mmCIF file of C-alpha atoms in Angstrom:
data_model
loop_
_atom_site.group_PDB
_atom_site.id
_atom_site.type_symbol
_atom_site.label_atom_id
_atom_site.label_comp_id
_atom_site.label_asym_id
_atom_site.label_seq_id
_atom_site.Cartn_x
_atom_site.Cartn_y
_atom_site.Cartn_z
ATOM 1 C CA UNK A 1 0.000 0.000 0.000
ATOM 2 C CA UNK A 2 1.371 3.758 -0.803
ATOM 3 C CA UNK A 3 1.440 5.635 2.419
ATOM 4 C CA UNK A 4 -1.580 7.624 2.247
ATOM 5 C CA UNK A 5 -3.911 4.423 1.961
ATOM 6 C CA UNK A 6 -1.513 2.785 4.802
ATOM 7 C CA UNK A 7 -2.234 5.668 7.274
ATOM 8 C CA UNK A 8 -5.794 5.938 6.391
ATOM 9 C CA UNK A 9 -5.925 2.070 7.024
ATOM 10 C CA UNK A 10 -4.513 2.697 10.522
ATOM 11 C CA UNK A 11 -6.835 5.410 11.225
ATOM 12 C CA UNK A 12 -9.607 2.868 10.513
ATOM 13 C CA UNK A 13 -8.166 0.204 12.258
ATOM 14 C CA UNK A 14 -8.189 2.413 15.338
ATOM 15 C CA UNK A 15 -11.440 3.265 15.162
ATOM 16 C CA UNK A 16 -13.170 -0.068 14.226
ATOM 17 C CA UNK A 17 -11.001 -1.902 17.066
ATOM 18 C CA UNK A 18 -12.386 1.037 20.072
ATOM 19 C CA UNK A 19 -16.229 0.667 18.402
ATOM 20 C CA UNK A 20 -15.718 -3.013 18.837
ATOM 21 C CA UNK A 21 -13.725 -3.126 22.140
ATOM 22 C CA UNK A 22 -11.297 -5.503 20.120
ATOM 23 C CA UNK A 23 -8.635 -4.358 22.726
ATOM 24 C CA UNK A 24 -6.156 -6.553 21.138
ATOM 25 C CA UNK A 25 -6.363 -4.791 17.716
ATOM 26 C CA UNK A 26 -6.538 -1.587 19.550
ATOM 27 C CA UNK A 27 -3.357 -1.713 21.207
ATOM 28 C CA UNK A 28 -1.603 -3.114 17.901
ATOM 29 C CA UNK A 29 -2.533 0.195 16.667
ATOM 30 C CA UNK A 30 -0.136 2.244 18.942
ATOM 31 C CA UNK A 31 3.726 2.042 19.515
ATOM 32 C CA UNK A 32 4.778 0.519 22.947
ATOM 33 C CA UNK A 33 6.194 3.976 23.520
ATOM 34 C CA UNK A 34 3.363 5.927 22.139
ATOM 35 C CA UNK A 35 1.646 8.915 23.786
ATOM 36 C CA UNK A 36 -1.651 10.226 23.426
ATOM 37 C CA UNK A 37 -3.360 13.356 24.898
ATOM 38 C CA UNK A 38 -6.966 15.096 24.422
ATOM 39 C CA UNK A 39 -8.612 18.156 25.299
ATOM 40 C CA UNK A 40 -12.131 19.003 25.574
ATOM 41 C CA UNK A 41 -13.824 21.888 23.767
ATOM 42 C CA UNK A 42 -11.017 24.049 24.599
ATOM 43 C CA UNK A 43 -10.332 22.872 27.902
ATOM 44 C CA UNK A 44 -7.149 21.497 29.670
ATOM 45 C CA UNK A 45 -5.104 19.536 28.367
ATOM 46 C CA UNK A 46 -5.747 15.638 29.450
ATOM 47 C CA UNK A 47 -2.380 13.487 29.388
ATOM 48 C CA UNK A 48 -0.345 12.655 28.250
ATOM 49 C CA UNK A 49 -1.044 9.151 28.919
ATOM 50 C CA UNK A 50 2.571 7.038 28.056
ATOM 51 C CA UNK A 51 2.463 3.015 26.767
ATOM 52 C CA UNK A 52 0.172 0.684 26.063
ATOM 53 C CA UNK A 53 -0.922 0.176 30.047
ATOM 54 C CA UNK A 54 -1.483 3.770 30.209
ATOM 55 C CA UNK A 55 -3.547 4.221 26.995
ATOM 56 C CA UNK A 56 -5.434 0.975 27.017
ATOM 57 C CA UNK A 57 -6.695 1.600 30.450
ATOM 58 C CA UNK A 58 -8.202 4.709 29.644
ATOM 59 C CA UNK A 59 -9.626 3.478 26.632
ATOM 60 C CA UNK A 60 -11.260 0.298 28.655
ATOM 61 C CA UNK A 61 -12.260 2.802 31.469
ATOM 62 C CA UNK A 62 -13.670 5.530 28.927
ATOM 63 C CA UNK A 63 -15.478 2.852 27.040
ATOM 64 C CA UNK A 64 -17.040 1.527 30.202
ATOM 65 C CA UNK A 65 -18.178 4.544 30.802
ATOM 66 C CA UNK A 66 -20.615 4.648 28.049
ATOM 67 C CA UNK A 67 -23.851 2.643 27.951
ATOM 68 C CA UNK A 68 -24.343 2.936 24.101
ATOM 69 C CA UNK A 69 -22.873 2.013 21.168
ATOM 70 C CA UNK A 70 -20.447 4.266 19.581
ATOM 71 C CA UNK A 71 -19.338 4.920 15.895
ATOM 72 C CA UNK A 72 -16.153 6.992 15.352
ATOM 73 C CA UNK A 73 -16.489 8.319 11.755
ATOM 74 C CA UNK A 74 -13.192 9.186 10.294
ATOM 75 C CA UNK A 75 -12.714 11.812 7.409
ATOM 76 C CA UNK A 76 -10.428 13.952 5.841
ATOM 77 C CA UNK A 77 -7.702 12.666 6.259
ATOM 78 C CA UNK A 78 -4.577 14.463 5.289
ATOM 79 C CA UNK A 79 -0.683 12.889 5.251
ATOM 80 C CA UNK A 80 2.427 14.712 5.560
ATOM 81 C CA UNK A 81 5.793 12.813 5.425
ATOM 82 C CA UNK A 82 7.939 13.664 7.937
ATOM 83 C CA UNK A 83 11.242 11.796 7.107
ATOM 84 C CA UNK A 84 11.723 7.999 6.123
ATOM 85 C CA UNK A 85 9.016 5.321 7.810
ATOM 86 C CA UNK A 86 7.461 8.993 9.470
ATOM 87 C CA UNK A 87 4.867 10.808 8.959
ATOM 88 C CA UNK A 88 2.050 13.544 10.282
ATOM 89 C CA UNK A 89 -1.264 12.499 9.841
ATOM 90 C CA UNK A 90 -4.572 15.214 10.176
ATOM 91 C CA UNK A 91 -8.106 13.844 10.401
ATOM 92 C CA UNK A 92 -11.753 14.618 11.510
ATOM 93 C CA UNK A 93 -13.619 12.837 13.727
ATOM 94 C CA UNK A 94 -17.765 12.621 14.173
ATOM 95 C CA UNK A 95 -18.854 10.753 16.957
ATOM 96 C CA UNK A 96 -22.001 9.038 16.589
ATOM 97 C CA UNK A 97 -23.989 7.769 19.511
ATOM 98 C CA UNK A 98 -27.063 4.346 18.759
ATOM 99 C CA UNK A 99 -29.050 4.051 21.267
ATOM 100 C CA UNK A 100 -33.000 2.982 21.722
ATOM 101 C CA UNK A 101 -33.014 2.920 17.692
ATOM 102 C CA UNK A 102 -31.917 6.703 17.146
ATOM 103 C CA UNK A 103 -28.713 8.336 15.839
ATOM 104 C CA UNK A 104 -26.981 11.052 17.738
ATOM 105 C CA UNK A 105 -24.213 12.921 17.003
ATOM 106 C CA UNK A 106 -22.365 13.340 20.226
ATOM 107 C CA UNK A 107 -19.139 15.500 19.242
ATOM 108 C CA UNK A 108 -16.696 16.295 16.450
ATOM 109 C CA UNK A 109 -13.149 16.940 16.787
ATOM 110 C CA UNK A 110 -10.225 16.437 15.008
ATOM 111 C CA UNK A 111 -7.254 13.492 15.278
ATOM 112 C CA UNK A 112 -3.447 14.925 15.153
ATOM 113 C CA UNK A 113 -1.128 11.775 14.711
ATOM 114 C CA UNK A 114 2.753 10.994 14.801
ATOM 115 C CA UNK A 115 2.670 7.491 12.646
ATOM 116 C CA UNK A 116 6.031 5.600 12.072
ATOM 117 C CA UNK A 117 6.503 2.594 9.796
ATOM 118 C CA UNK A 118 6.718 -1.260 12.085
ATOM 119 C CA UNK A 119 8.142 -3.122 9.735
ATOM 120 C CA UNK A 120 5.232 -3.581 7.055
ATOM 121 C CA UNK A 121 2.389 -1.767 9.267
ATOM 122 C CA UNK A 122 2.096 1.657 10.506
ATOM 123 C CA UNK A 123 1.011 2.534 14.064
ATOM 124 C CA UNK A 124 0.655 5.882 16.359
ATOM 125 C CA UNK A 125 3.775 6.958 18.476
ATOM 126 C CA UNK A 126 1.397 9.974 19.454
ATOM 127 C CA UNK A 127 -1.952 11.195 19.280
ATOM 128 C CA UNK A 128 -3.770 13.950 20.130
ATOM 129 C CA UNK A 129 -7.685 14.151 20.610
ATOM 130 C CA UNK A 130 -9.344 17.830 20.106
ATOM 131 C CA UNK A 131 -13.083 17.263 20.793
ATOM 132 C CA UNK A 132 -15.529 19.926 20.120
ATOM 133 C CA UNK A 133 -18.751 19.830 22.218
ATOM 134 C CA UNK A 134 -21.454 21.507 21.634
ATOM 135 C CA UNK A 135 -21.223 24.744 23.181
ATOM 136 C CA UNK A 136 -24.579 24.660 25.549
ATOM 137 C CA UNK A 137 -23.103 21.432 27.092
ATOM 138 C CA UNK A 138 -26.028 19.350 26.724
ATOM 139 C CA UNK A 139 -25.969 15.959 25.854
ATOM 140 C CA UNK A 140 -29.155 13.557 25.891
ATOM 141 C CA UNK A 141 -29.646 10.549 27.083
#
């Protein structure tokens, strides 16, 4: 795969594996070094959380958080190389909420990624979550 199509593979990858809570595909999706942070609608900064036991357990803890189903809709996605087997990669995110047979759009926000080449694969070294809430705060249930 070219690099572009490689990264965008990754991107869905991640996504699929935290909609599915296939924690084993999730965590092949980071570095063992890898970092991720995330702010909310312009608030702090959250993280950074460092490693796989660091990253997975928020991702278990935020997931059992939520009692629906979740889609995370990935788009425009936008790859800069950054040297050999490294690159910057840029893309939205819509969150979609299913629950009692109705869609909901919960938040967008925007994936910033550091990606390096694994031998054949690509995974994240860091990522960084911007969500944007909707500004009155409200969120049904």
């Amino acid at each position: 795969m070219i690099l572009r199509e490689s990264i965008a593979d990754l991107v869905a990858r991640y996504a699929l594996a935290y909609d599915t809570r296939d924690w084993d595909a999730l965590v092949e999706c980071f570095t063992p070094d890898a970092s991720l942070t995330l702010r909310v609608a312009g608030g702090d900064l959250v993280g950074p959380f460092r490693g796989h036991a660091e990253i997975m357990r928020l991702m278990r803890d935020s997931a059992a958080a939520q009692d629906d189903r979740r889609r995370h809709v990935c788009t425009n996605l936008v790859v800069d190389p950054s040297g050999p087997g490294t690159a910057t990669a840029r893309s939205y995110l819509t969150l979609i909420s299913v629950r009692d047979g109705r869609l909901e759009v919960l938040s967008t926000g925007t994936y910033t990624d550091e990606v390096v080449q694994v031998g054949e694969s690509w995974r994240l070294r860091a990522r960084h979550i911007e969500l944007d809430l909707p500004t009155d705060g409200r969120r049904s249930r």
